[in-house]
Amino acid sequence: MALFKRLMLGFALLLSFAAVAHAQSNSRINLLVMSDDADPDTVPRNNRIFNRVQLQLSEYLNTRGFQVYDETSVSLGIAPTARVRRRDAELIEIARAVPTPVDAMVVYQIYASARRAVAADIRFPEIRIAGRVLNVRSGQFIAAFEVGGFQLPALPNPCSAECLLETVGTHSRLLAGDLGAAIAQKLEGFARPSGGGAAAVGKDGIVLGGGAGGGAAPVAAGGDGCNSLPTDYMIQLRDFTATEVDRIEGEFVRWGCYRAHRATQTTSTSADFFYTTSADSARLTRNFRLMLELVGLNGQVNFSGNRVVVAKVPTR
């Protein structure tokens, strides 16, 4: 019995360590939770029910290790904070304009109503919360989920407006937790698909996709430091010869967290690439600076939004 207890204790400790590591990896993803209330049938953002859903959803994602930012706080001074019935375009503009670097926006809609029974004066609350996740930089659709649609307990009779707000708010808060759990699982699966290897650092300091020998294949997310959301970057190479562009392309496909890339435009002195990686922007720009030194080229690396411009600096 003592041995069994020790084994169970050890198993519990392993689970707790795994949960801590999982939360730490999630902390690389910055989220902005927002409500899309443009549909007049949805609960507006100045409603008590909205506040309870917003808090519960944000709290759940926060406890799963994500960095959750309050929309009002980060957009204060750059966007009106009292507006209701906002559309998708306005929400996306706000998410991209805030000074805090946001990776993804969690957008949700709350539908709440009361259904009257056919043969008796009994009303049943009906609540549905739909959520989706978008990549702020690229606009890529990441995930969607919906909770609700099942039978809830009947409302008290009589039930005033205050009673209705409190009762529906209590049920909505529980549904928000379920929505948060689904979104967290989808985000974690999107950021860390199975099959990823471990990234290693080569002798030049560039994070490679495998062993440090320099010839390793690229890895998908799941390696060390590859826990950011997969993001599309526009890589623009300026004033390089065709041979130099080929050399640079051969280098950045070997970096850790590389997903895919494609050329979008090439000329005799420049090239543009659509580059997908789950590395963060700091690692990406650092790898480019180190790569220029590695291949013996003088250049400058500038980053803004999801665009990385690598310009050659000619010398005599």
Short mmCIF file of C-alpha atoms in Angstrom, two decimals:
data_model
loop_
_atom_site.label_atom_id
_atom_site.label_comp_id
_atom_site.label_asym_id
_atom_site.label_seq_id
_atom_site.Cartn_x
_atom_site.Cartn_y
_atom_site.Cartn_z
CA MET A 1 0.00 0.00 0.00
CA ALA A 2 2.86 2.37 0.86
CA LEU A 3 4.48 1.65 -2.51
CA PHE A 4 1.19 2.34 -4.29
CA LYS A 5 0.83 5.69 -2.49
CA ARG A 6 4.37 6.65 -3.45
CA LEU A 7 3.73 5.76 -7.08
CA MET A 8 0.51 7.79 -7.12
CA LEU A 9 2.28 10.75 -5.51
CA GLY A 10 5.04 10.58 -8.10
CA PHE A 11 2.48 10.41 -10.90
CA ALA A 12 0.67 13.45 -9.50
CA LEU A 13 3.95 15.38 -9.32
CA LEU A 14 4.72 14.52 -12.95
CA LEU A 15 1.28 15.78 -13.98
CA SER A 16 1.79 19.02 -12.07
CA PHE A 17 5.21 19.57 -13.65
CA ALA A 18 3.71 18.92 -17.09
CA ALA A 19 0.91 21.40 -16.38
CA VAL A 20 3.43 24.04 -15.30
CA ALA A 21 5.53 23.50 -18.45
CA HIS A 22 2.40 23.65 -20.58
CA ALA A 23 1.34 26.94 -18.98
CA GLN A 24 4.82 28.38 -19.43
CA SER A 25 4.78 27.57 -23.14
CA ASN A 26 1.35 29.18 -23.49
CA SER A 27 2.74 32.37 -21.95
CA ARG A 28 4.43 33.12 -25.28
CA ILE A 29 1.00 33.80 -26.86
CA ASN A 30 -0.60 37.23 -26.29
CA LEU A 31 -4.40 37.29 -26.54
CA LEU A 32 -6.93 40.12 -26.75
CA VAL A 33 -10.48 39.07 -25.80
CA MET A 34 -13.14 41.12 -27.61
CA SER A 35 -16.89 41.00 -28.21
CA ASP A 36 -18.54 41.23 -31.62
CA ASP A 37 -21.96 42.73 -30.84
CA ALA A 38 -22.81 44.16 -34.27
CA ASP A 39 -25.76 41.77 -34.59
CA PRO A 40 -28.71 43.48 -32.81
CA ASP A 41 -29.75 40.06 -31.44
CA THR A 42 -26.50 39.70 -29.47
CA VAL A 43 -25.91 40.93 -25.92
CA PRO A 44 -24.16 44.35 -26.14
CA ARG A 45 -20.84 45.01 -24.42
CA ASN A 46 -22.35 47.43 -21.89
CA ASN A 47 -24.61 44.68 -20.48
CA ARG A 48 -24.14 42.90 -17.15
CA ILE A 49 -24.24 39.50 -18.87
CA PHE A 50 -21.44 40.58 -21.21
CA ASN A 51 -19.25 41.58 -18.25
CA ARG A 52 -19.61 38.18 -16.58
CA VAL A 53 -18.80 36.31 -19.78
CA GLN A 54 -15.81 38.58 -20.53
CA LEU A 55 -14.34 38.11 -17.07
CA GLN A 56 -14.84 34.35 -16.97
CA LEU A 57 -13.45 33.78 -20.46
CA SER A 58 -10.42 35.98 -19.79
CA GLU A 59 -9.82 34.35 -16.40
CA TYR A 60 -9.91 30.84 -17.81
CA LEU A 61 -7.46 31.63 -20.62
CA ASN A 62 -5.24 33.42 -18.13
CA THR A 63 -5.10 30.37 -15.84
CA ARG A 64 -4.13 28.22 -18.83
CA GLY A 65 -0.98 30.31 -19.14
CA PHE A 66 -1.90 32.66 -21.99
CA GLN A 67 -1.07 36.35 -21.70
CA VAL A 68 -4.53 37.96 -21.75
CA TYR A 69 -4.79 41.74 -22.16
CA ASP A 70 -7.74 43.93 -21.27
CA GLU A 71 -9.06 45.68 -24.37
CA THR A 72 -10.06 48.89 -22.58
CA SER A 73 -6.64 49.26 -20.95
CA VAL A 74 -4.49 48.66 -24.02
CA SER A 75 -6.68 50.74 -26.38
CA LEU A 76 -7.14 53.65 -24.00
CA GLY A 77 -6.34 56.88 -25.82
CA ILE A 78 -6.35 55.42 -29.34
CA ALA A 79 -9.96 54.19 -29.68
CA PRO A 80 -13.29 55.14 -28.10
CA THR A 81 -13.89 52.76 -25.20
CA ALA A 82 -17.66 53.26 -24.85
CA ARG A 83 -18.72 52.18 -28.34
CA VAL A 84 -21.17 49.30 -28.72
CA ARG A 85 -22.38 47.33 -31.74
CA ARG A 86 -18.93 47.20 -33.29
CA ARG A 87 -18.20 45.20 -36.43
CA ASP A 88 -15.32 42.88 -37.26
CA ALA A 89 -13.40 45.51 -39.20
CA GLU A 90 -13.33 47.87 -36.21
CA LEU A 91 -12.22 45.11 -33.84
CA ILE A 92 -9.37 44.08 -36.14
CA GLU A 93 -8.21 47.69 -36.54
CA ILE A 94 -8.12 48.11 -32.76
CA ALA A 95 -6.21 44.85 -32.23
CA ARG A 96 -3.59 45.89 -34.79
CA ALA A 97 -3.30 49.46 -33.49
CA VAL A 98 -2.75 48.78 -29.78
CA PRO A 99 0.87 49.27 -28.65
CA THR A 100 0.97 45.87 -26.95
CA PRO A 101 2.03 43.19 -29.49
CA VAL A 102 -1.04 40.95 -29.79
CA ASP A 103 -0.72 37.54 -31.46
CA ALA A 104 -4.39 36.57 -31.66
CA MET A 105 -7.79 38.05 -30.93
CA VAL A 106 -10.54 35.97 -29.33
CA VAL A 107 -13.86 37.30 -30.63
CA TYR A 108 -17.15 36.05 -29.21
CA GLN A 109 -20.89 36.67 -29.52
CA ILE A 110 -23.54 36.14 -26.84
CA TYR A 111 -27.10 35.24 -27.79
CA ALA A 112 -29.59 35.14 -24.89
CA SER A 113 -33.38 34.84 -24.92
CA ALA A 114 -36.27 33.26 -23.01
CA ARG A 115 -38.51 30.59 -24.55
CA ARG A 116 -42.08 30.24 -23.28
CA ALA A 117 -43.55 26.76 -22.83
CA VAL A 118 -46.48 25.81 -25.06
CA ALA A 119 -48.99 24.67 -22.42
CA ALA A 120 -47.97 26.59 -19.30
CA ASP A 121 -46.73 29.98 -18.23
CA ILE A 122 -43.16 28.76 -17.87
CA ARG A 123 -40.10 30.36 -19.46
CA PHE A 124 -36.77 28.70 -20.17
CA PRO A 125 -33.56 30.66 -20.79
CA GLU A 126 -31.76 29.93 -24.04
CA ILE A 127 -28.11 30.94 -24.26
CA ARG A 128 -25.52 30.43 -26.95
CA ILE A 129 -21.97 31.78 -27.05
CA ALA A 130 -19.97 31.53 -30.27
CA GLY A 131 -16.24 32.27 -30.33
CA ARG A 132 -13.49 32.39 -32.92
CA VAL A 133 -9.78 33.14 -32.94
CA LEU A 134 -7.96 35.18 -35.59
CA ASN A 135 -4.26 35.85 -36.08
CA VAL A 136 -3.94 39.62 -35.68
CA ARG A 137 -0.94 40.09 -37.98
CA SER A 138 -2.01 37.94 -40.91
CA GLY A 139 -5.78 37.70 -40.47
CA GLN A 140 -5.53 33.91 -40.60
CA PHE A 141 -8.49 32.00 -39.17
CA ILE A 142 -7.24 29.82 -36.30
CA ALA A 143 -10.21 28.25 -34.54
CA ALA A 144 -13.92 28.48 -33.77
CA PHE A 145 -16.23 26.91 -31.21
CA GLU A 146 -19.75 27.27 -29.89
CA VAL A 147 -21.33 26.37 -26.56
CA GLY A 148 -25.01 26.26 -25.61
CA GLY A 149 -28.09 24.82 -27.23
CA PHE A 150 -29.06 22.53 -24.35
CA GLN A 151 -31.97 22.65 -21.89
CA LEU A 152 -31.49 25.04 -18.96
CA PRO A 153 -33.60 25.15 -15.76
CA ALA A 154 -36.82 27.14 -15.96
CA LEU A 155 -36.81 30.77 -14.83
CA PRO A 156 -38.51 31.67 -11.55
CA ASN A 157 -42.08 32.86 -11.87
CA PRO A 158 -42.46 35.77 -11.62
CA CYS A 159 -39.02 36.87 -12.85
CA SER A 160 -38.30 40.59 -13.10
CA ALA A 161 -35.72 42.19 -15.35
CA GLU A 162 -33.21 42.00 -12.49
CA CYS A 163 -34.00 38.32 -11.99
CA LEU A 164 -33.58 37.66 -15.71
CA LEU A 165 -30.19 39.40 -15.85
CA GLU A 166 -28.85 37.53 -12.83
CA THR A 167 -30.16 34.12 -13.87
CA VAL A 168 -29.02 34.35 -17.47
CA GLY A 169 -25.72 35.86 -16.32
CA THR A 170 -25.05 32.88 -14.03
CA HIS A 171 -25.67 30.37 -16.82
CA SER A 172 -23.66 32.45 -19.31
CA ARG A 173 -20.70 32.54 -16.95
CA LEU A 174 -20.62 28.73 -16.83
CA LEU A 175 -20.83 28.52 -20.62
CA ALA A 176 -17.98 31.01 -20.90
CA GLY A 177 -15.75 28.60 -18.97
CA ASP A 178 -16.60 25.82 -21.43
CA LEU A 179 -15.86 28.16 -24.35
CA GLY A 180 -12.53 29.11 -22.79
CA ALA A 181 -11.57 25.44 -22.38
CA ALA A 182 -12.38 24.68 -26.03
CA ILE A 183 -10.50 27.73 -27.32
CA ALA A 184 -7.46 26.94 -25.14
CA GLN A 185 -7.29 23.39 -26.49
CA LYS A 186 -7.62 24.57 -30.07
CA LEU A 187 -4.94 27.24 -29.60
CA GLU A 188 -2.55 24.77 -28.01
CA GLY A 189 -3.12 22.25 -30.80
CA PHE A 190 -2.65 24.92 -33.46
CA ALA A 191 0.58 26.23 -31.95
CA ARG A 192 2.07 22.83 -31.14
CA PRO A 193 1.06 20.12 -33.60
CA SER A 194 2.37 16.62 -32.98
CA GLY A 195 5.60 15.47 -34.54
CA GLY A 196 7.75 18.51 -33.74
CA GLY A 197 11.40 17.97 -32.98
CA ALA A 198 13.81 19.85 -30.76
CA ALA A 199 15.51 22.92 -32.09
CA ALA A 200 19.24 23.31 -31.58
CA VAL A 201 21.65 26.22 -31.74
CA GLY A 202 24.47 26.06 -34.28
CA LYS A 203 27.94 27.36 -33.70
CA ASP A 204 26.99 30.62 -35.41
CA GLY A 205 24.19 31.24 -32.89
CA ILE A 206 21.35 30.65 -35.35
CA VAL A 207 18.59 28.38 -34.05
CA LEU A 208 18.49 25.38 -36.37
CA GLY A 209 15.80 22.81 -37.01
CA GLY A 210 17.44 19.77 -35.45
CA GLY A 211 21.05 18.92 -34.66
CA ALA A 212 23.65 21.63 -34.51
CA GLY A 213 25.66 20.16 -37.35
CA GLY A 214 24.23 22.65 -39.80
CA GLY A 215 22.60 20.19 -42.20
CA ALA A 216 19.53 19.28 -40.15
CA ALA A 217 16.04 19.46 -41.54
CA PRO A 218 13.67 22.15 -40.31
CA VAL A 219 11.26 21.31 -37.50
CA ALA A 220 7.67 22.25 -36.94
CA ALA A 221 6.39 23.86 -33.76
CA GLY A 222 7.04 21.83 -30.67
CA GLY A 223 10.77 22.39 -30.38
CA ASP A 224 12.48 24.63 -27.86
CA GLY A 225 11.07 28.13 -28.21
CA CYS A 226 8.65 27.19 -31.02
CA ASN A 227 5.52 27.83 -29.00
CA SER A 228 4.33 31.05 -30.60
CA LEU A 229 1.35 30.94 -32.93
CA PRO A 230 2.36 30.07 -36.52
CA THR A 231 2.55 33.45 -38.24
CA ASP A 232 3.00 34.52 -41.83
CA TYR A 233 5.74 37.07 -42.44
CA MET A 234 6.60 38.95 -45.61
CA ILE A 235 10.36 38.63 -46.08
CA GLN A 236 11.71 41.25 -48.48
CA LEU A 237 15.31 40.97 -49.70
CA ARG A 238 16.61 44.15 -51.31
CA ASP A 239 19.70 44.80 -53.48
CA PHE A 240 20.97 41.21 -53.40
CA THR A 241 22.14 39.28 -56.47
CA ALA A 242 20.32 36.12 -57.56
CA THR A 243 23.16 34.01 -56.14
CA GLU A 244 22.97 35.78 -52.78
CA VAL A 245 19.18 35.36 -52.68
CA ASP A 246 19.60 31.62 -53.27
CA ARG A 247 22.15 31.44 -50.46
CA ILE A 248 19.86 33.31 -48.05
CA GLU A 249 16.88 31.15 -48.99
CA GLY A 250 18.94 28.03 -48.38
CA GLU A 251 19.75 29.32 -44.91
CA PHE A 252 16.32 30.40 -43.61
CA VAL A 253 14.63 27.09 -44.48
CA ARG A 254 16.98 25.39 -41.97
CA TRP A 255 15.99 27.54 -39.01
CA GLY A 256 14.09 26.10 -36.10
CA CYS A 257 10.29 26.59 -36.06
CA TYR A 258 10.21 26.92 -39.87
CA ARG A 259 6.87 25.84 -41.35
CA ALA A 260 6.80 26.79 -45.04
CA HIS A 261 7.64 29.54 -47.49
CA ARG A 262 6.93 30.58 -51.06
CA ALA A 263 8.32 33.23 -53.38
CA THR A 264 5.82 35.95 -54.26
CA GLN A 265 8.00 38.21 -56.38
CA THR A 266 11.56 38.11 -57.71
CA THR A 267 13.66 40.47 -59.79
CA SER A 268 17.34 40.65 -60.64
CA THR A 269 18.06 42.61 -57.44
CA SER A 270 15.27 41.69 -55.01
CA ALA A 271 13.02 38.89 -53.84
CA ASP A 272 9.87 38.68 -51.70
CA PHE A 273 8.92 35.57 -49.74
CA PHE A 274 5.81 34.55 -47.82
CA TYR A 275 7.42 32.90 -44.77
CA THR A 276 5.53 30.90 -42.13
CA THR A 277 7.15 30.19 -38.77
CA SER A 278 6.16 29.55 -35.18
CA ALA A 279 9.21 31.42 -33.90
CA ASP A 280 8.63 34.84 -32.39
CA SER A 281 9.64 38.01 -34.22
CA ALA A 282 12.66 38.59 -31.97
CA ARG A 283 14.18 35.23 -32.90
CA LEU A 284 13.37 35.71 -36.58
CA THR A 285 15.07 39.10 -36.86
CA ARG A 286 18.02 37.89 -34.78
CA ASN A 287 18.50 34.90 -37.09
CA PHE A 288 18.55 37.22 -40.10
CA ARG A 289 21.23 39.44 -38.54
CA LEU A 290 23.37 36.42 -37.66
CA MET A 291 22.79 34.90 -41.09
CA LEU A 292 24.16 38.02 -42.81
CA GLU A 293 27.34 37.66 -40.79
CA LEU A 294 27.49 33.94 -41.57
CA VAL A 295 27.31 34.39 -45.34
CA GLY A 296 29.64 37.40 -45.25
CA LEU A 297 27.20 40.08 -46.37
CA ASN A 298 26.69 43.61 -45.07
CA GLY A 299 23.05 44.44 -44.52
CA GLN A 300 20.37 45.94 -42.34
CA VAL A 301 17.34 44.13 -40.89
CA ASN A 302 14.16 46.12 -40.22
CA PHE A 303 10.97 44.68 -38.76
CA SER A 304 7.46 46.16 -38.51
CA GLY A 305 4.11 44.40 -38.16
CA ASN A 306 4.60 41.16 -40.07
CA ARG A 307 7.14 42.52 -42.56
CA VAL A 308 10.90 41.89 -42.38
CA VAL A 309 13.02 43.95 -44.79
CA VAL A 310 16.62 42.77 -45.28
CA ALA A 311 18.56 45.36 -47.30
CA LYS A 312 22.10 44.87 -48.52
CA VAL A 313 24.57 47.64 -47.77
CA PRO A 314 27.07 47.74 -50.65
CA THR A 315 30.70 48.58 -49.86
CA ARG A 316 33.70 49.31 -52.02
#
